[in-house]
């Protein structure tokens, strides 16, 4: 048995997204069926839709910042019931028995996690389709609760932009005495500012966009550094314990390494691929500095982040769009013209 679902899909790296009717599995005993209310638009959706990272499969229904309400649950589900506000992020399954899954690090599953879209369900081999759609069926282990009090459209981007920045902030133990910098003020960047500020850190934004200063301060930055201005860069030489670099495309990382304090770490979360220009190891060696990477976060950690956001009143700054606006929204994102996350209201899904 399967269910018919409407969504928006792309059929090639160059075609626009359009209405797409497809099937999802009926609920298995441990599944939760979710009526999707909102889905955030992540820059990864553009990378995947356009095959920037190779391995894209079509038709593709993107979307991994999903918030909705439980429609029904399988017979074996005890943690969720119809009507609950829930979220689904970037992963919908993992092996559940490897060493990293056992540590709650499903995003690093040794057997590979199942992505919310552009993947294959390990049980029935059906393709996974994401949140640019009206309904999704997900194993209960990969569903999180959206705490009361979090506005739902603003909560959707927490499921990727939020957890992707939360995870390194926690892993590198950011707290009151930390000096944190964020590179790039987009979806991930604005969440990194809000979260690190709420953790008590002193926060700096690196940006190419001179006009983002007021927003940066409102979002939690104590200062802004224009990365294109050599004097401003020199003024923060040796400052930061942790830098979260969200830039989506190849860029020179060396100027940011110079701004790390001794033993500091720069975490790449945006760009995947060879660095150009090459990374100079000398400042790493001479300053015990680290250049690291990080991908999304585990399920327990995602719940922890949502609960933290509820306590601190943190949601994403969103521009709610109609499903039909998605292609124009991709173009605006590519021009860094979004404050600071597009979120699709799935009630706008065309009938046929
Ligand atoms: N590691 C993970 O788990 C994970 C999870 C989600 C997303 N991602 C990746 O993280 C990246 C950021 O995603 P996002 O949704 O936050 O994107 P976004 O909203 O488009 O923001 C990216 C920001 O980076 C800056 N930027 C853009 N192009 C740049 C360039 N060529 N050189 C320098 N800076 C540039 C801009 O900020 P300024 O205007 O302030 O300079 C822009 O606002 C994407 O590559 C995405 O695929 C990774
Ligand atoms: Zn994402
Ligand atoms: Zn595993």
Short mmCIF file of C-alpha atoms in Angstrom, two decimals, residues 139-339:
data_model
loop_
_atom_site.label_atom_id
_atom_site.label_comp_id
_atom_site.label_asym_id
_atom_site.label_seq_id
_atom_site.Cartn_x
_atom_site.Cartn_y
_atom_site.Cartn_z
CA UNK A 139 10.64 6.24 11.16
CA UNK A 140 9.83 7.49 14.68
CA UNK A 141 13.53 7.44 15.65
CA UNK A 142 14.14 10.27 13.18
CA UNK A 143 11.24 12.50 14.21
CA UNK A 144 11.74 15.22 16.84
CA UNK A 145 9.21 17.16 18.90
CA UNK A 146 8.79 20.86 18.28
CA UNK A 147 8.40 22.28 21.79
CA UNK A 148 5.36 24.40 22.62
CA UNK A 149 5.96 28.08 22.14
CA UNK A 150 8.16 27.85 19.05
CA UNK A 151 6.42 29.51 16.10
CA UNK A 152 6.28 26.79 13.47
CA UNK A 153 7.45 28.59 10.32
CA UNK A 154 10.42 30.00 12.22
CA UNK A 155 11.17 26.61 13.74
CA UNK A 156 11.50 24.83 10.37
CA UNK A 157 15.03 26.10 9.59
CA UNK A 158 16.23 24.87 12.98
CA UNK A 159 16.03 21.34 11.54
CA UNK A 160 19.08 21.99 9.33
CA UNK A 161 20.50 25.52 9.69
CA UNK A 162 19.98 25.34 13.45
CA UNK A 163 21.42 21.90 14.12
CA UNK A 164 24.31 22.32 11.67
CA UNK A 165 25.59 25.30 13.63
CA UNK A 166 24.56 24.00 17.07
CA UNK A 167 26.54 20.76 16.68
CA UNK A 168 29.99 22.37 16.27
CA UNK A 169 29.20 25.01 18.91
CA UNK A 170 28.53 22.16 21.36
CA UNK A 171 31.32 19.88 20.17
CA UNK A 172 33.91 22.65 20.64
CA UNK A 173 32.31 23.53 24.00
CA UNK A 174 31.39 27.13 23.37
CA UNK A 175 30.38 29.01 26.51
CA UNK A 176 30.64 32.31 28.36
CA UNK A 177 34.35 32.82 27.82
CA UNK A 178 34.42 31.78 24.14
CA UNK A 179 35.22 34.08 21.26
CA UNK A 180 33.29 32.82 18.25
CA UNK A 181 33.26 34.10 14.67
CA UNK A 182 30.86 33.21 11.88
CA UNK A 183 31.72 33.53 8.19
CA UNK A 184 28.75 34.42 5.93
CA UNK A 185 25.39 35.80 7.01
CA UNK A 186 22.83 33.55 5.37
CA UNK A 187 20.60 30.80 6.73
CA UNK A 188 23.31 28.96 8.66
CA UNK A 189 25.16 32.15 9.57
CA UNK A 190 22.22 33.87 11.20
CA UNK A 191 21.46 30.79 13.29
CA UNK A 192 25.12 30.57 14.33
CA UNK A 193 24.95 34.19 15.55
CA UNK A 194 21.76 33.61 17.54
CA UNK A 195 22.86 30.31 19.08
CA UNK A 196 26.40 31.32 20.01
CA UNK A 197 25.12 34.57 21.55
CA UNK A 198 22.57 32.64 23.61
CA UNK A 199 25.40 30.36 24.81
CA UNK A 200 27.10 33.44 26.19
CA UNK A 201 29.93 33.79 23.68
CA UNK A 202 31.45 36.97 22.34
CA UNK A 203 30.39 36.85 18.66
CA UNK A 204 31.85 38.33 15.47
CA UNK A 205 30.48 38.18 11.93
CA UNK A 206 32.73 38.01 8.88
CA UNK A 207 30.81 39.13 5.80
CA UNK A 208 31.39 40.42 2.27
CA UNK A 209 28.18 42.45 2.51
CA UNK A 210 28.73 45.88 4.11
CA UNK A 211 24.97 46.42 4.38
CA UNK A 212 24.41 43.55 6.81
CA UNK A 213 25.85 45.34 9.90
CA UNK A 214 22.59 46.36 11.55
CA UNK A 215 21.07 42.93 11.03
CA UNK A 216 24.21 41.22 12.32
CA UNK A 217 24.05 43.17 15.58
CA UNK A 218 20.32 42.53 15.96
CA UNK A 219 20.97 38.80 15.44
CA UNK A 220 23.61 38.67 18.17
CA UNK A 221 26.94 39.80 16.71
CA UNK A 222 29.07 41.99 18.96
CA UNK A 223 31.02 43.19 15.92
CA UNK A 224 31.16 42.84 12.15
CA UNK A 225 34.31 42.47 10.07
CA UNK A 226 34.18 43.19 6.35
CA UNK A 227 36.22 40.29 4.99
CA UNK A 228 37.19 42.27 1.88
CA UNK A 229 38.86 44.97 4.02
CA UNK A 230 42.47 44.02 4.85
CA UNK A 231 42.70 46.50 7.74
CA UNK A 232 39.57 45.14 9.40
CA UNK A 233 40.90 41.59 8.98
CA UNK A 234 44.27 42.52 10.49
CA UNK A 235 42.52 44.09 13.49
CA UNK A 236 41.16 40.69 14.54
CA UNK A 237 44.39 38.73 14.02
CA UNK A 238 44.70 35.88 16.58
CA UNK A 239 41.29 36.50 18.18
CA UNK A 240 38.94 33.55 17.85
CA UNK A 241 38.58 30.22 19.63
CA UNK A 242 36.10 28.91 17.08
CA UNK A 243 35.17 30.04 13.58
CA UNK A 244 32.15 28.55 11.80
CA UNK A 245 32.60 29.04 8.05
CA UNK A 246 29.29 28.77 6.17
CA UNK A 247 30.45 30.00 2.74
CA UNK A 248 28.92 27.66 0.12
CA UNK A 249 31.62 27.96 -2.55
CA UNK A 250 35.39 27.64 -2.80
CA UNK A 251 37.15 30.53 -1.07
CA UNK A 252 40.46 31.38 0.55
CA UNK A 253 40.41 29.99 4.10
CA UNK A 254 43.93 31.23 4.99
CA UNK A 255 42.89 34.78 6.00
CA UNK A 256 40.45 33.30 8.52
CA UNK A 257 43.08 30.92 9.95
CA UNK A 258 45.13 34.05 10.74
CA UNK A 259 42.29 35.27 12.96
CA UNK A 260 42.26 32.08 15.08
CA UNK A 261 43.72 32.26 18.57
CA UNK A 262 46.35 29.72 19.63
CA UNK A 263 44.66 26.25 19.67
CA UNK A 264 41.66 27.69 17.85
CA UNK A 265 39.55 25.76 15.34
CA UNK A 266 37.98 26.78 12.05
CA UNK A 267 35.05 24.50 11.18
CA UNK A 268 34.01 24.29 7.56
CA UNK A 269 30.30 23.56 7.22
CA UNK A 270 29.55 25.21 3.87
CA UNK A 271 31.98 24.25 1.14
CA UNK A 272 32.72 20.63 0.14
CA UNK A 273 35.78 20.09 -2.04
CA UNK A 274 39.45 20.92 -2.53
CA UNK A 275 40.53 24.25 -1.07
CA UNK A 276 41.84 26.84 -3.52
CA UNK A 277 44.14 28.58 -2.78
CA UNK A 278 45.71 25.71 -0.85
CA UNK A 279 45.75 25.70 2.92
CA UNK A 280 49.08 26.87 4.39
CA UNK A 281 50.03 24.47 7.19
CA UNK A 282 52.58 26.81 8.81
CA UNK A 283 50.08 28.82 10.88
CA UNK A 284 48.42 25.55 11.94
CA UNK A 285 51.71 24.08 13.12
CA UNK A 286 53.00 27.24 14.75
CA UNK A 287 49.71 27.98 16.53
CA UNK A 288 48.34 24.48 17.23
CA UNK A 289 45.38 25.49 15.10
CA UNK A 290 42.84 23.15 13.51
CA UNK A 291 40.83 23.29 10.30
CA UNK A 292 37.89 20.93 10.75
CA UNK A 293 34.53 20.06 9.24
CA UNK A 294 31.11 19.13 10.57
CA UNK A 295 27.88 17.82 9.11
CA UNK A 296 24.40 18.45 10.56
CA UNK A 297 23.84 16.72 13.93
CA UNK A 298 22.38 13.62 15.58
CA UNK A 299 18.75 13.14 16.54
CA UNK A 300 19.17 13.52 20.31
CA UNK A 301 21.32 16.58 19.70
CA UNK A 302 18.61 18.02 17.41
CA UNK A 303 16.04 17.61 20.18
CA UNK A 304 18.46 19.24 22.64
CA UNK A 305 18.87 22.21 20.26
CA UNK A 306 15.09 22.60 19.80
CA UNK A 307 14.58 22.53 23.58
CA UNK A 308 17.33 25.14 24.01
CA UNK A 309 15.66 27.32 21.37
CA UNK A 310 12.33 27.06 23.19
CA UNK A 311 13.93 28.14 26.48
CA UNK A 312 15.74 31.07 24.83
CA UNK A 313 12.94 32.05 22.43
CA UNK A 314 15.07 31.42 19.35
CA UNK A 315 13.63 30.84 15.88
CA UNK A 316 14.89 31.62 12.41
CA UNK A 317 14.14 34.97 10.73
CA UNK A 318 12.04 33.78 7.83
CA UNK A 319 10.41 35.00 4.66
CA UNK A 320 7.45 32.70 4.09
CA UNK A 321 6.93 31.90 0.40
CA UNK A 322 4.45 30.01 -1.75
CA UNK A 323 5.51 26.72 -3.31
CA UNK A 324 5.25 28.39 -6.73
CA UNK A 325 7.92 30.95 -5.69
CA UNK A 326 10.64 28.35 -5.19
CA UNK A 327 12.54 28.91 -8.44
CA UNK A 328 12.70 32.68 -7.91
CA UNK A 329 13.76 32.03 -4.29
CA UNK A 330 16.69 29.86 -5.42
CA UNK A 331 17.87 32.76 -7.62
CA UNK A 332 17.55 35.24 -4.76
CA UNK A 333 19.52 32.93 -2.45
CA UNK A 334 22.31 32.73 -5.01
CA UNK A 335 22.55 36.54 -4.77
CA UNK A 336 22.62 36.42 -0.92
CA UNK A 337 19.25 38.20 -1.05
CA UNK A 338 17.38 36.47 1.76
CA UNK A 339 16.69 37.58 5.33
#
